[in-house]
Short mmCIF file of C-alpha atoms in Angstrom, two decimals:
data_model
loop_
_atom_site.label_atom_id
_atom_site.label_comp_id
_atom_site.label_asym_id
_atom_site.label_seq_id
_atom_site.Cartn_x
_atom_site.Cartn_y
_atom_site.Cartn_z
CA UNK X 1 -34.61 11.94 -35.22
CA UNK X 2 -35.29 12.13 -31.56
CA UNK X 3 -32.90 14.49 -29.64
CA UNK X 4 -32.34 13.24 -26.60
CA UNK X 5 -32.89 15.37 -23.15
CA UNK X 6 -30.13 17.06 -21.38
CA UNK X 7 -30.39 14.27 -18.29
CA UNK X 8 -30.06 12.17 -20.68
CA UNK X 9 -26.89 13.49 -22.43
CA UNK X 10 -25.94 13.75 -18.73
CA UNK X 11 -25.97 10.73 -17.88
CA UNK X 12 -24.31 9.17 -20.95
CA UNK X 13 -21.55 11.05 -20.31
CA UNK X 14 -20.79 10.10 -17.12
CA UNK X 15 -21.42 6.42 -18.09
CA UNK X 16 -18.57 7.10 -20.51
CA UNK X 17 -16.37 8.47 -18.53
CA UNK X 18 -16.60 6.11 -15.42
CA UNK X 19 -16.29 3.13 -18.80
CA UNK X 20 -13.06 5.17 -20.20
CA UNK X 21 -11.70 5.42 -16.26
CA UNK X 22 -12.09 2.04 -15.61
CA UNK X 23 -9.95 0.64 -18.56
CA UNK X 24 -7.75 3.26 -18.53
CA UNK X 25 -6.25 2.14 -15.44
CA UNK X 26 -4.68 -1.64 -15.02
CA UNK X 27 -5.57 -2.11 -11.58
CA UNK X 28 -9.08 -2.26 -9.66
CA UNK X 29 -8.37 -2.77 -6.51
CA UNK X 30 -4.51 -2.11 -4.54
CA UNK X 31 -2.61 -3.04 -1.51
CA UNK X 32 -0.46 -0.03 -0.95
CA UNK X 33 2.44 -0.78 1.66
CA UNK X 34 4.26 2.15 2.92
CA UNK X 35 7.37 1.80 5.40
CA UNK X 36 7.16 3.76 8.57
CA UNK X 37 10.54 5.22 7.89
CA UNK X 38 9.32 6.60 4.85
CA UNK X 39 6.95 8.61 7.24
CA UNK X 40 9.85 11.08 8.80
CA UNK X 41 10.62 12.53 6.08
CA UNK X 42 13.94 14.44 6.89
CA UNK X 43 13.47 13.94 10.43
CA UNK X 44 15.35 11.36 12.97
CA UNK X 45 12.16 9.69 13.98
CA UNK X 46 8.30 10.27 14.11
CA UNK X 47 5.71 11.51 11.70
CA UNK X 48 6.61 14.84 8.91
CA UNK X 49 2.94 16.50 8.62
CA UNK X 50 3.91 17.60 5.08
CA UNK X 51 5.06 14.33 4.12
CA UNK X 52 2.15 12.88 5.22
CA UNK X 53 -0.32 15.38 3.54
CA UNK X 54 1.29 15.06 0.21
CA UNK X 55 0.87 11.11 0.44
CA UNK X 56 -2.47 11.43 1.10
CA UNK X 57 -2.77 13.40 -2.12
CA UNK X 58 -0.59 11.21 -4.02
CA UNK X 59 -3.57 8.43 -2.95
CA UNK X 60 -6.40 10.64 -3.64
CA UNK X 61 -5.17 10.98 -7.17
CA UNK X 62 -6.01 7.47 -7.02
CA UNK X 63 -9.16 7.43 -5.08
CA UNK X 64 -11.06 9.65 -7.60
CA UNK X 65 -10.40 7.18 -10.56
CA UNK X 66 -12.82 4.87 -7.99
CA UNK X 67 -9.89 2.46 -7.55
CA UNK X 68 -10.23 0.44 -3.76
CA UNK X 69 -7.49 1.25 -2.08
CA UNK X 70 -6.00 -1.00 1.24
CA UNK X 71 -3.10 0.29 2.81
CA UNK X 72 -0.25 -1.17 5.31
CA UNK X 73 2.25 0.91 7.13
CA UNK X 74 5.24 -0.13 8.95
CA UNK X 75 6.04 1.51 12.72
CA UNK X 76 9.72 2.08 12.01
CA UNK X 77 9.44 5.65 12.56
CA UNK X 78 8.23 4.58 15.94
CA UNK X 79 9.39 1.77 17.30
CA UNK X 80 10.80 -1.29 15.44
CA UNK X 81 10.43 -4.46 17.44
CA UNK X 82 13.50 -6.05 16.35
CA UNK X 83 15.69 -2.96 16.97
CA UNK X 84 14.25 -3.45 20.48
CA UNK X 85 14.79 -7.27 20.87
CA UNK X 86 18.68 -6.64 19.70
CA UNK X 87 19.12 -4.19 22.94
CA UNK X 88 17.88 -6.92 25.54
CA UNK X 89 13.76 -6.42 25.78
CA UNK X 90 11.86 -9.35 25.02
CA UNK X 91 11.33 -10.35 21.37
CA UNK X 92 7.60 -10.35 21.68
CA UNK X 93 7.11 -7.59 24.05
CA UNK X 94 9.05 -5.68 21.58
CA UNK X 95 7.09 -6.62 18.88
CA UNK X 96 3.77 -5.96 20.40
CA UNK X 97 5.39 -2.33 20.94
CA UNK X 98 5.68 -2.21 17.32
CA UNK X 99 2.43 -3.30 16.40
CA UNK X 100 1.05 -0.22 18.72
CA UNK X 101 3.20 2.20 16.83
CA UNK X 102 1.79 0.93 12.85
CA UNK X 103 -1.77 1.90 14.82
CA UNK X 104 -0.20 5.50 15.53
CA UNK X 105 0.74 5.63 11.75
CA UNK X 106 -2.94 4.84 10.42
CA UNK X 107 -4.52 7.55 12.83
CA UNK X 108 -2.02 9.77 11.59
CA UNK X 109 -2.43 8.68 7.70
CA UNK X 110 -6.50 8.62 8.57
CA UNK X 111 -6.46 11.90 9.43
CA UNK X 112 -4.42 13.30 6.68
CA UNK X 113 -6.77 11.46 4.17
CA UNK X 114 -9.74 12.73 5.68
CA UNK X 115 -8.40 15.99 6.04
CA UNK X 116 -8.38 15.57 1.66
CA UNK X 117 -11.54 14.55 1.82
CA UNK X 118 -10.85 10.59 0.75
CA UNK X 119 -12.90 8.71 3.50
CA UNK X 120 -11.82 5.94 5.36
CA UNK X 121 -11.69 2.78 8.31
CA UNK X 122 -8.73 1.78 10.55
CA UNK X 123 -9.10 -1.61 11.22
CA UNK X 124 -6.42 -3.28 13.30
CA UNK X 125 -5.37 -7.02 14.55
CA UNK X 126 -5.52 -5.87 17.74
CA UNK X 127 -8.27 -4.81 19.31
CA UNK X 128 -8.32 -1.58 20.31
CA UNK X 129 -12.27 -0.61 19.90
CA UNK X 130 -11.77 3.36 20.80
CA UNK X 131 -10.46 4.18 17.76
CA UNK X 132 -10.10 1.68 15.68
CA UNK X 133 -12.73 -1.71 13.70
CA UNK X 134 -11.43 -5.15 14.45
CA UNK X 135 -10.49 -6.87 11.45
CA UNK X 136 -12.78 -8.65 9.56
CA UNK X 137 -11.84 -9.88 6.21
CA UNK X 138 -15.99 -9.25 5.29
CA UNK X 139 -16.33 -5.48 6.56
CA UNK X 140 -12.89 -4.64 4.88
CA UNK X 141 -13.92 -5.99 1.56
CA UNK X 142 -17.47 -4.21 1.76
CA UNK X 143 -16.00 -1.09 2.79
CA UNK X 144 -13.60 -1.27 -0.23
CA UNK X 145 -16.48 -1.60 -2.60
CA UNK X 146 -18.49 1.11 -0.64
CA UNK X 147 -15.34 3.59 -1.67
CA UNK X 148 -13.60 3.87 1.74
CA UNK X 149 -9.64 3.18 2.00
CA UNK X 150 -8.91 0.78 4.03
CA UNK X 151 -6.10 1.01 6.64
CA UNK X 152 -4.87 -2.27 8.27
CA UNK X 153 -3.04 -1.34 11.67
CA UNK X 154 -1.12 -4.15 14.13
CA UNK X 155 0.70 -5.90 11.24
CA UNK X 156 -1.05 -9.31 11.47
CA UNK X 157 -1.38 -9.35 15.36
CA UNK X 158 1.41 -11.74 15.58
CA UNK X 159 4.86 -11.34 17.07
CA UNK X 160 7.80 -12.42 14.64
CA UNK X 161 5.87 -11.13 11.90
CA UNK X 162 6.52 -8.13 9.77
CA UNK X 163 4.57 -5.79 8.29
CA UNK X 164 5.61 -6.51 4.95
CA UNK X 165 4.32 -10.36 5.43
CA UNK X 166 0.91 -8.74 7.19
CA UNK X 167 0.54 -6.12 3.98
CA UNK X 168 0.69 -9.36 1.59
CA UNK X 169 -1.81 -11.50 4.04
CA UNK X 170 -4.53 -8.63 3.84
CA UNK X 171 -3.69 -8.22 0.05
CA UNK X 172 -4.34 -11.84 -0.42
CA UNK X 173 -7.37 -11.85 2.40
CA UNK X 174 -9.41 -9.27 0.23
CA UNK X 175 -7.92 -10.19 -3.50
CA UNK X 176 -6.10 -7.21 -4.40
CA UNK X 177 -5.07 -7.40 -7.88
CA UNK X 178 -1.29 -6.09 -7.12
CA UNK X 179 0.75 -5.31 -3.66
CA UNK X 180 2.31 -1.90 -4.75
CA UNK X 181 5.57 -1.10 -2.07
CA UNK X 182 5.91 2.56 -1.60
CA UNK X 183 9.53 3.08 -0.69
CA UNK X 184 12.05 6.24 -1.02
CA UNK X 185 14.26 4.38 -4.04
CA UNK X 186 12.38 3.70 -7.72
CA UNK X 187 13.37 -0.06 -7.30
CA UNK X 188 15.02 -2.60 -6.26
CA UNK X 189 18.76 -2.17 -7.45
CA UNK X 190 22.09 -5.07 -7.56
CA UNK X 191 22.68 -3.28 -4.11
CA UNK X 192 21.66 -0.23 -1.84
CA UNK X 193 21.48 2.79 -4.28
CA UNK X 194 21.90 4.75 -1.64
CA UNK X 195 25.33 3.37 -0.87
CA UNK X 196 26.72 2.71 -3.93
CA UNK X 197 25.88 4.92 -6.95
CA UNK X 198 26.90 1.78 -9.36
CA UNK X 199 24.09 -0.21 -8.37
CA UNK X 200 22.20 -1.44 -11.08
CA UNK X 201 18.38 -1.64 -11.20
CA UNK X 202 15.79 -4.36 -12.46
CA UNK X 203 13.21 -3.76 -14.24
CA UNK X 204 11.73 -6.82 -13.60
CA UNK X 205 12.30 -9.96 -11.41
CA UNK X 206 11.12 -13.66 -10.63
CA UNK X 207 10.21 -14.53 -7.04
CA UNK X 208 12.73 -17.48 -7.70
CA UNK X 209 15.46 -14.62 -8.34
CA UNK X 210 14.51 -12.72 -5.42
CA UNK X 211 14.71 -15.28 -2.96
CA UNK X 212 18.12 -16.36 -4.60
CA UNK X 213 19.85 -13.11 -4.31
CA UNK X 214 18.72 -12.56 -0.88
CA UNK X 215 17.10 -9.55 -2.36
CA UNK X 216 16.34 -7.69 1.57
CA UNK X 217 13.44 -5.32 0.39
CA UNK X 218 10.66 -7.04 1.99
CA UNK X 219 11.33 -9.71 4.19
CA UNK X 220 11.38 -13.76 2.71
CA UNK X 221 7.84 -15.09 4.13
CA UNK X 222 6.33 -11.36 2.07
CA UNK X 223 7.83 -13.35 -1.09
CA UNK X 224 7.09 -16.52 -0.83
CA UNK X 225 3.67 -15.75 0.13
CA UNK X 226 3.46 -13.98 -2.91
CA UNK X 227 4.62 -16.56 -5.17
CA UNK X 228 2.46 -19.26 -3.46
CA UNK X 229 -0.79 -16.63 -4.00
CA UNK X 230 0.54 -15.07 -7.78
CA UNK X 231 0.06 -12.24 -6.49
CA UNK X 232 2.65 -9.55 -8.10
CA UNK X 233 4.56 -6.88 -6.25
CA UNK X 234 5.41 -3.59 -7.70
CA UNK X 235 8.75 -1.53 -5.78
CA UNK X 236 8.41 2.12 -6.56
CA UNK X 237 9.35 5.41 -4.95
CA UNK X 238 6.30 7.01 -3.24
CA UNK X 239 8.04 10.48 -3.16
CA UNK X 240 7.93 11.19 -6.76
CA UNK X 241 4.58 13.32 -8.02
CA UNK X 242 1.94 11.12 -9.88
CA UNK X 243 4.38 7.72 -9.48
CA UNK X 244 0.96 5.81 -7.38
CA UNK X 245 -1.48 7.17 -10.24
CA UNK X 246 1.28 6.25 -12.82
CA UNK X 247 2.20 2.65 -11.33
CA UNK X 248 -1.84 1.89 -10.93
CA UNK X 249 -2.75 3.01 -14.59
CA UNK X 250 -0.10 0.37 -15.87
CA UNK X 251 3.23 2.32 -16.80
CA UNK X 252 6.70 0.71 -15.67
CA UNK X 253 7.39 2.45 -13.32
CA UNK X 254 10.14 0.59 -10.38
CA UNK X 255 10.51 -2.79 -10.56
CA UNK X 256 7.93 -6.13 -10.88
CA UNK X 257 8.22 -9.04 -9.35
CA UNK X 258 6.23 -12.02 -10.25
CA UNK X 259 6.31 -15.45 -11.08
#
């Protein structure tokens, strides 16, 4: 029989491994929504350059199983619009602020992801041309199946809209198969874990549930968007080693909601 050449053995094998990858992991393609708060680490406010560098590992763990990644970050760190609005500036001046600041979190979360060698495109609703792509729901999906990450800055350009509602408007826009919400808590719990070390944690939820505890996680238009779209949304804590790779590769890890 006919040995075949080393190329060829080559080339098999990576053919098996990108086959054994692919089905290995449950998801193809992510929305990954990060809060800005989650950004400052143990700081008062702005951006923890450790913090930031190991989340950009945590995501490259990701990247090299050729999964497309899209990711939405709050500006809480920053600025949060409604903080502002409650101290007498105007609701959608405030807002706009905030918008500006989720832009200051991508360039920050670019560079850290670059720096890891995962490359990347900042688009924003906003346009701010200098540094950043417009948005176009075309270019973002081609970049995703080129292998860039793609980071959506200005929330959805909108005042009186949160991040949280833009993350699950680009997730829907480009067909992600799963909206995964990186936050500093494994779930979503009966009440603040953080407050009250009795609080119980689900596993998994309904949107119908959700909405009818008042569940405050992401806002109420981010849920019912979901539902209406079936699109699923995993809560998780993003500071725990390998919990992104885990979540994406189909373990139960925080807590599901879906219809």
């Amino acid at each position: 029989m006919q040995r075949m050449s080393s190329s060829s053995q080559k080339n098999s094998a990576l053919i098996f491994i990108f086959v054994n990858t692919f089905f290995q992991m449950k998801y193809q393609r992510i929305l990954l929504k990060l809060s800005g708060e989650a950004l400052m680490g143990n700081q008062t406010h702005g951006i923890d350059p450790e913090l930031i560098d190991s989340y950009a590992k945590e995501i490259k763990k990701v990247f090299d199983q050729n999964i497309e990644i899209a990711i939405v970050i709050g500006g809480g760190n920053i600025f949060r619009g409604v903080s502002g609005a409650s101290k007498g500036m105007g609701r959608v001046q405030a807002d706009y602020m905030g918008m500006l600041a989720t832009v200051i979190n991508g360039l920050a979360l670019q560079s850290a992801l670059e720096n890891n060698d995962v490359p990347t495109r900042l688009q924003t609703a906003i346009k701010i041309e200098a540094i950043a792509e417009p948005f176009i729901k075309r270019k973002a999906t081609r970049h995703l199946e080129k292998g860039r990450v793609v980071i959506f800055g200005s929330g959805t350009g909108n005042p009186y809209f949160t991040t949280d509602s833009a993350a699950v408007l680009r997730a829907i826009e480009i067909n992600a198969d799963v909206i995964l919400k990186g936050t500093r808590v494994d779930g979503i719990y009966t009440e603040d874990p953080e407050k009250n070390i009795t609080a119980t944690k689900f596993d998994n939820l309904s949107f119908e549930e959700v909405l009818k505890r008042g569940i405050k996680v992401m806002d109420t238009t981010a849920f019912t968007l979901s539902q209406e779209n079936n699109l699923p949304i995993i809560v998780f804590d993003m500071n725990t080693a390998d919990n992104l790779y885990n979540v994406v590769k189909g373990k139960k890890i925080g807590t599901r909601v879906d219809l």
